[in-house]
Short mmCIF file of C-alpha atoms in Angstrom, two decimals:
data_model
loop_
_atom_site.label_atom_id
_atom_site.label_comp_id
_atom_site.label_asym_id
_atom_site.label_seq_id
_atom_site.Cartn_x
_atom_site.Cartn_y
_atom_site.Cartn_z
CA UNK B 1 2.76 -47.01 -18.46
CA UNK B 2 5.44 -49.39 -17.31
CA UNK B 3 4.46 -52.76 -16.81
CA UNK B 4 4.77 -53.47 -12.67
CA UNK B 5 7.72 -55.62 -11.34
CA UNK B 6 7.24 -59.12 -11.14
CA UNK B 7 8.37 -59.81 -7.38
CA UNK B 8 7.70 -63.58 -7.33
CA UNK B 9 5.63 -66.16 -9.08
CA UNK B 10 3.11 -69.02 -7.71
CA UNK B 11 3.10 -71.48 -10.76
CA UNK B 12 1.87 -69.78 -13.83
CA UNK B 13 0.84 -66.89 -11.70
CA UNK B 14 3.23 -63.82 -11.52
CA UNK B 15 2.61 -61.61 -8.19
CA UNK B 16 3.77 -58.22 -9.26
CA UNK B 17 4.54 -55.41 -7.15
CA UNK B 18 1.46 -53.79 -7.68
CA UNK B 19 -0.34 -56.69 -6.11
CA UNK B 20 2.13 -56.91 -2.97
CA UNK B 21 1.38 -53.16 -2.69
CA UNK B 22 -2.60 -53.62 -2.59
CA UNK B 23 -1.80 -56.56 0.06
CA UNK B 24 0.20 -54.10 2.04
CA UNK B 25 -2.64 -51.35 1.81
CA UNK B 26 -5.31 -54.37 3.01
CA UNK B 27 -2.83 -55.01 5.62
CA UNK B 28 -2.98 -51.28 6.93
CA UNK B 29 -6.53 -50.82 6.63
CA UNK B 30 -7.47 -54.32 8.42
CA UNK B 31 -4.65 -53.30 11.24
CA UNK B 32 -6.29 -49.82 11.44
CA UNK B 33 -10.14 -51.26 11.93
CA UNK B 34 -9.04 -53.97 14.24
CA UNK B 35 -7.17 -51.70 16.90
CA UNK B 36 -10.03 -49.01 16.54
CA UNK B 37 -12.84 -51.62 16.92
CA UNK B 38 -11.39 -54.07 19.87
CA UNK B 39 -13.08 -52.45 22.83
CA UNK B 40 -15.86 -50.92 21.34
CA UNK B 41 -17.30 -48.77 24.11
CA UNK B 42 -20.66 -46.31 24.87
CA UNK B 43 -18.56 -43.38 25.23
CA UNK B 44 -16.15 -43.55 22.52
CA UNK B 45 -12.24 -43.10 22.69
CA UNK B 46 -10.52 -41.30 20.01
CA UNK B 47 -9.71 -44.19 17.59
CA UNK B 48 -13.27 -45.22 17.89
CA UNK B 49 -14.29 -41.58 17.49
CA UNK B 50 -12.46 -41.19 14.19
CA UNK B 51 -13.51 -44.40 12.92
CA UNK B 52 -17.57 -43.48 13.59
CA UNK B 53 -17.00 -40.24 11.90
CA UNK B 54 -15.46 -41.76 8.76
CA UNK B 55 -18.19 -44.32 8.61
CA UNK B 56 -21.05 -41.91 9.49
CA UNK B 57 -19.67 -39.45 6.92
CA UNK B 58 -19.73 -42.21 4.22
CA UNK B 59 -23.67 -42.95 5.31
CA UNK B 60 -24.56 -39.56 5.09
CA UNK B 61 -23.01 -39.16 1.53
CA UNK B 62 -24.94 -42.22 0.40
CA UNK B 63 -28.17 -40.98 2.24
CA UNK B 64 -27.72 -37.80 -0.24
CA UNK B 65 -28.03 -39.44 -3.41
CA UNK B 66 -29.83 -42.73 -2.95
CA UNK B 67 -32.06 -42.34 -0.02
CA UNK B 68 -32.99 -45.61 2.31
CA UNK B 69 -30.09 -47.47 0.81
CA UNK B 70 -27.34 -46.88 2.65
CA UNK B 71 -27.43 -50.21 4.56
CA UNK B 72 -27.47 -52.05 1.58
CA UNK B 73 -24.76 -49.73 -0.23
CA UNK B 74 -22.42 -48.53 2.28
CA UNK B 75 -20.18 -51.95 2.37
CA UNK B 76 -19.53 -51.96 -1.46
CA UNK B 77 -19.29 -47.86 -1.75
CA UNK B 78 -17.67 -47.24 1.45
CA UNK B 79 -14.83 -50.04 0.82
CA UNK B 80 -14.19 -48.22 -2.37
CA UNK B 81 -13.67 -44.98 -0.82
CA UNK B 82 -11.59 -46.10 1.87
CA UNK B 83 -9.28 -48.43 -0.27
CA UNK B 84 -8.70 -45.74 -3.02
CA UNK B 85 -7.85 -43.01 -0.53
CA UNK B 86 -4.94 -45.03 0.95
CA UNK B 87 -4.13 -46.44 -2.92
CA UNK B 88 -4.11 -43.04 -4.39
CA UNK B 89 -2.04 -41.47 -1.27
CA UNK B 90 0.57 -44.24 -1.21
CA UNK B 91 2.28 -42.78 -4.36
CA UNK B 92 3.39 -40.17 -2.07
CA UNK B 93 5.42 -42.43 0.39
CA UNK B 94 9.01 -42.52 -1.07
CA UNK B 95 9.72 -45.69 -2.83
CA UNK B 96 6.08 -46.71 -3.17
CA UNK B 97 3.98 -46.57 -6.20
CA UNK B 98 0.12 -45.98 -6.13
CA UNK B 99 -1.62 -49.29 -7.57
CA UNK B 100 -4.14 -47.17 -9.01
CA UNK B 101 -1.73 -46.07 -11.29
CA UNK B 102 -1.83 -49.13 -13.37
CA UNK B 103 -4.60 -50.01 -15.91
CA UNK B 104 -5.03 -53.39 -14.55
CA UNK B 105 -6.08 -52.58 -11.12
CA UNK B 106 -8.46 -49.50 -12.03
CA UNK B 107 -9.92 -51.85 -14.51
CA UNK B 108 -10.83 -54.44 -11.86
CA UNK B 109 -12.52 -51.86 -10.07
CA UNK B 110 -14.47 -50.37 -12.73
CA UNK B 111 -15.62 -54.19 -13.89
CA UNK B 112 -16.61 -54.43 -10.06
CA UNK B 113 -18.70 -51.40 -10.19
CA UNK B 114 -20.16 -52.82 -13.60
CA UNK B 115 -20.95 -56.09 -12.10
CA UNK B 116 -22.72 -54.39 -8.56
CA UNK B 117 -24.71 -52.17 -10.78
CA UNK B 118 -26.74 -55.15 -12.00
CA UNK B 119 -26.18 -56.85 -8.83
CA UNK B 120 -28.15 -54.15 -6.89
CA UNK B 121 -30.72 -53.47 -9.70
CA UNK B 122 -31.42 -57.25 -10.40
CA UNK B 123 -32.00 -57.98 -6.69
CA UNK B 124 -34.07 -54.80 -6.01
CA UNK B 125 -36.18 -55.43 -9.13
CA UNK B 126 -36.20 -58.77 -10.44
CA UNK B 127 -34.81 -59.70 -13.69
CA UNK B 128 -37.48 -58.92 -16.19
CA UNK B 129 -38.20 -55.15 -15.06
CA UNK B 130 -34.47 -54.52 -14.90
CA UNK B 131 -33.76 -55.95 -18.30
CA UNK B 132 -36.74 -54.19 -19.53
CA UNK B 133 -35.32 -50.76 -18.42
CA UNK B 134 -32.90 -51.10 -21.50
CA UNK B 135 -35.73 -50.74 -23.98
CA UNK B 136 -37.49 -48.55 -22.09
CA UNK B 137 -38.60 -45.40 -23.98
CA UNK B 138 -38.33 -47.09 -27.06
CA UNK B 139 -36.95 -50.62 -28.49
CA UNK B 140 -34.22 -48.37 -30.88
CA UNK B 141 -32.47 -47.14 -27.92
CA UNK B 142 -31.26 -50.25 -26.64
CA UNK B 143 -27.57 -50.48 -28.51
CA UNK B 144 -27.20 -47.04 -27.04
CA UNK B 145 -28.14 -47.85 -23.72
CA UNK B 146 -25.84 -50.96 -24.00
CA UNK B 147 -23.18 -48.54 -25.38
CA UNK B 148 -23.17 -46.44 -22.41
CA UNK B 149 -22.93 -49.04 -20.04
CA UNK B 150 -20.05 -50.13 -21.57
CA UNK B 151 -18.22 -46.93 -21.99
CA UNK B 152 -19.36 -45.52 -18.81
CA UNK B 153 -17.06 -48.55 -17.09
CA UNK B 154 -14.25 -47.88 -19.45
CA UNK B 155 -14.13 -44.28 -18.78
CA UNK B 156 -14.31 -44.93 -14.64
CA UNK B 157 -11.16 -46.86 -15.44
CA UNK B 158 -9.37 -44.78 -17.58
CA UNK B 159 -10.14 -41.66 -15.37
CA UNK B 160 -8.63 -42.58 -12.29
CA UNK B 161 -5.53 -44.68 -14.14
CA UNK B 162 -4.97 -41.25 -15.94
CA UNK B 163 -4.99 -39.08 -13.14
CA UNK B 164 -2.54 -40.94 -11.08
CA UNK B 165 -0.32 -41.99 -13.61
CA UNK B 166 -0.23 -38.57 -15.27
CA UNK B 167 0.29 -37.23 -11.56
CA UNK B 168 3.09 -39.40 -11.10
CA UNK B 169 4.75 -38.99 -14.18
CA UNK B 170 4.37 -35.02 -14.13
CA UNK B 171 6.44 -35.23 -10.60
CA UNK B 172 9.00 -37.71 -12.43
CA UNK B 173 9.41 -35.14 -15.31
CA UNK B 174 9.75 -31.81 -13.46
CA UNK B 175 12.15 -33.79 -11.18
CA UNK B 176 14.26 -34.69 -14.23
CA UNK B 177 14.11 -31.02 -15.45
CA UNK B 178 14.50 -28.94 -12.65
CA UNK B 179 16.06 -30.87 -9.96
CA UNK B 180 15.42 -31.61 -5.96
CA UNK B 181 12.54 -29.99 -4.07
CA UNK B 182 11.15 -28.55 -7.22
CA UNK B 183 8.21 -31.00 -7.64
CA UNK B 184 6.80 -30.37 -4.39
CA UNK B 185 4.22 -28.26 -5.28
CA UNK B 186 3.28 -30.78 -7.86
CA UNK B 187 3.13 -33.20 -4.94
CA UNK B 188 0.59 -30.94 -3.00
CA UNK B 189 -1.25 -31.17 -5.90
CA UNK B 190 -1.14 -34.67 -5.65
CA UNK B 191 -2.52 -34.83 -2.69
CA UNK B 192 -5.74 -32.81 -3.52
CA UNK B 193 -6.11 -34.78 -6.59
CA UNK B 194 -5.88 -38.30 -5.11
CA UNK B 195 -8.75 -37.32 -2.47
CA UNK B 196 -10.94 -35.72 -5.19
CA UNK B 197 -10.48 -38.76 -7.62
CA UNK B 198 -11.52 -41.42 -4.74
CA UNK B 199 -14.45 -39.35 -4.15
CA UNK B 200 -15.38 -39.23 -7.80
CA UNK B 201 -14.88 -42.84 -8.13
CA UNK B 202 -17.18 -43.60 -5.33
CA UNK B 203 -19.69 -41.00 -6.32
CA UNK B 204 -19.68 -42.18 -9.69
CA UNK B 205 -20.05 -45.99 -8.68
CA UNK B 206 -23.11 -44.71 -6.23
CA UNK B 207 -24.90 -42.85 -8.79
CA UNK B 208 -24.66 -45.71 -11.49
CA UNK B 209 -25.96 -48.05 -8.45
CA UNK B 210 -28.74 -45.94 -7.73
CA UNK B 211 -29.66 -45.74 -11.58
CA UNK B 212 -29.68 -49.45 -11.52
CA UNK B 213 -32.13 -49.67 -8.34
CA UNK B 214 -34.00 -47.21 -9.91
CA UNK B 215 -34.70 -48.70 -12.98
CA UNK B 216 -38.34 -50.08 -12.12
CA UNK B 217 -39.43 -47.20 -10.33
CA UNK B 218 -39.35 -44.66 -13.12
CA UNK B 219 -38.43 -46.67 -16.47
CA UNK B 220 -35.84 -44.08 -17.34
CA UNK B 221 -32.41 -44.88 -18.38
CA UNK B 222 -29.75 -44.43 -15.79
CA UNK B 223 -27.51 -41.68 -16.86
CA UNK S 1 16.93 -42.99 -41.68
CA UNK S 2 14.89 -40.28 -43.12
CA UNK S 3 11.68 -42.46 -42.43
CA UNK S 4 12.60 -42.53 -38.86
CA UNK S 5 13.16 -38.88 -38.66
CA UNK S 6 10.07 -38.12 -40.59
CA UNK S 7 8.11 -40.26 -38.07
CA UNK S 8 9.43 -38.50 -34.97
CA UNK S 9 8.59 -35.39 -36.32
CA UNK S 10 5.08 -35.93 -37.33
CA UNK S 11 4.43 -37.92 -33.90
CA UNK S 12 5.94 -35.43 -32.00
CA UNK S 13 3.68 -32.45 -33.85
CA UNK S 14 0.60 -34.67 -34.04
CA UNK S 15 0.83 -35.43 -29.99
CA UNK S 16 1.55 -31.52 -29.19
CA UNK S 17 -1.35 -30.50 -31.59
CA UNK S 18 -3.49 -33.13 -29.58
CA UNK S 19 -2.74 -32.28 -25.97
CA UNK S 20 -3.16 -28.61 -26.95
CA UNK S 21 -6.81 -28.96 -28.32
CA UNK S 22 -7.71 -31.40 -25.88
CA UNK S 23 -6.67 -29.28 -23.31
CA UNK S 24 -8.43 -26.38 -24.70
CA UNK S 25 -11.81 -27.40 -25.28
CA UNK S 26 -12.29 -29.30 -21.97
CA UNK S 27 -11.05 -25.88 -20.56
CA UNK S 28 -13.76 -24.18 -22.04
CA UNK S 29 -16.37 -26.62 -20.94
CA UNK S 30 -15.41 -26.67 -17.49
CA UNK S 31 -15.38 -23.09 -17.28
CA UNK S 32 -18.98 -23.03 -18.56
CA UNK S 33 -19.96 -25.42 -15.99
CA UNK S 34 -18.27 -23.46 -12.83
CA UNK S 35 -19.64 -20.66 -14.24
CA UNK S 36 -23.34 -21.92 -14.33
CA UNK S 37 -22.75 -23.52 -10.87
CA UNK S 38 -21.98 -20.13 -9.59
CA UNK S 39 -25.07 -18.69 -10.72
CA UNK S 40 -27.10 -21.12 -9.13
CA UNK S 41 -25.07 -20.68 -5.84
CA UNK S 42 -25.81 -17.10 -6.18
CA UNK S 43 -29.51 -17.85 -6.62
CA UNK S 44 -30.05 -20.24 -3.94
CA UNK S 45 -27.28 -20.56 -1.55
CA UNK S 46 -29.21 -23.03 0.25
CA UNK S 47 -28.78 -25.98 -2.11
CA UNK S 48 -25.16 -25.67 -1.95
CA UNK S 49 -24.59 -29.30 -1.18
CA UNK S 50 -26.54 -30.64 -4.26
CA UNK S 51 -24.95 -28.37 -6.67
CA UNK S 52 -21.61 -28.63 -5.52
CA UNK S 53 -21.87 -32.23 -6.16
CA UNK S 54 -23.48 -32.41 -9.32
CA UNK S 55 -20.73 -29.67 -10.06
CA UNK S 56 -17.92 -32.13 -9.01
CA UNK S 57 -19.36 -35.19 -10.73
CA UNK S 58 -19.63 -33.08 -14.30
CA UNK S 59 -16.27 -31.64 -13.97
CA UNK S 60 -14.93 -34.97 -13.55
CA UNK S 61 -16.97 -36.08 -16.42
CA UNK S 62 -15.40 -33.35 -18.73
CA UNK S 63 -11.99 -33.70 -16.91
CA UNK S 64 -11.95 -37.19 -18.30
CA UNK S 65 -11.72 -36.39 -21.86
CA UNK S 66 -8.49 -34.22 -21.70
CA UNK S 67 -7.20 -37.66 -19.73
CA UNK S 68 -8.34 -39.62 -22.72
CA UNK S 69 -6.39 -37.70 -24.86
CA UNK S 70 -3.17 -37.54 -22.58
CA UNK S 71 -3.55 -41.36 -22.38
CA UNK S 72 -3.73 -41.41 -26.07
CA UNK S 73 -0.83 -38.98 -26.52
CA UNK S 74 1.61 -40.93 -24.21
CA UNK S 75 0.73 -44.09 -26.44
CA UNK S 76 1.84 -42.17 -29.40
CA UNK S 77 5.07 -40.87 -27.96
CA UNK S 78 6.57 -43.87 -26.11
CA UNK S 79 4.69 -47.01 -27.16
CA UNK S 80 3.60 -46.42 -30.79
CA UNK S 81 2.17 -49.45 -32.54
CA UNK S 82 3.28 -48.44 -35.86
CA UNK S 83 6.71 -48.06 -35.13
CA UNK S 84 6.88 -51.77 -34.95
CA UNK S 85 6.50 -51.88 -38.98
CA UNK S 86 8.89 -48.73 -39.52
CA UNK S 87 11.65 -51.27 -37.93
CA UNK S 88 10.94 -54.25 -39.46
#
């Protein structure tokens, strides 16, 4: 709940510890990918096999939900998954805080998902057919469709933020009440929950985008 | 000072009641969802992947309700916006 620390400022722009943390995570991901893909070979070594495994697993997960759409969706949804796994687990490293424990970070990600839904939907079916799916069963339902669009974006942001923030806070409270090493079981729960929340965020983004893509196919509103 | 103690009493009570109710009902809903998913899994073990995926998404939806309650309770306890009027 606390606002993050201001590390330095560029003009009127405050660079907080959350932003620096995100840069660090991006640097780690880019470094791992760069090292792993420097010498691509037909018979992969260990790093290349691991990275290929990650990409193939994500591709398969996307194919299961949106068949045939994985080439266009993998860059966005896959980036979300990889970034969120790193960001959620970063809170376990002593001295670091998860960037996703800040509402502004998760809101930013949720807004990206919101924009991506329309971007992919309009690209797939064109402006008019896409906009028509808001009045699809009946024009009376237009306000409800718009409200559901906004509320699910809000829910996406608050779910991730609430989970990560409450896990860190729970560990802190147990530490205050009970003392050293007692919060360790809670931290184990943190590992599981961080992975589950990263998966859930990506899958929900995928489901929303797939709903936008299918807007013209069946005419139903995305749930 | 009397105002302050009444305020603290009621916000604490309200927060405890809210988190108790707000955890109880999502727990009931999650229990129902899990039991139905296990039923479906027992009938059609070959559909395990899609059942589990739908179950996870549904559980996340239900769980976010409890998280909303938690966020509001934390706001009431630590950042109560009404406190400013009392202290003025």
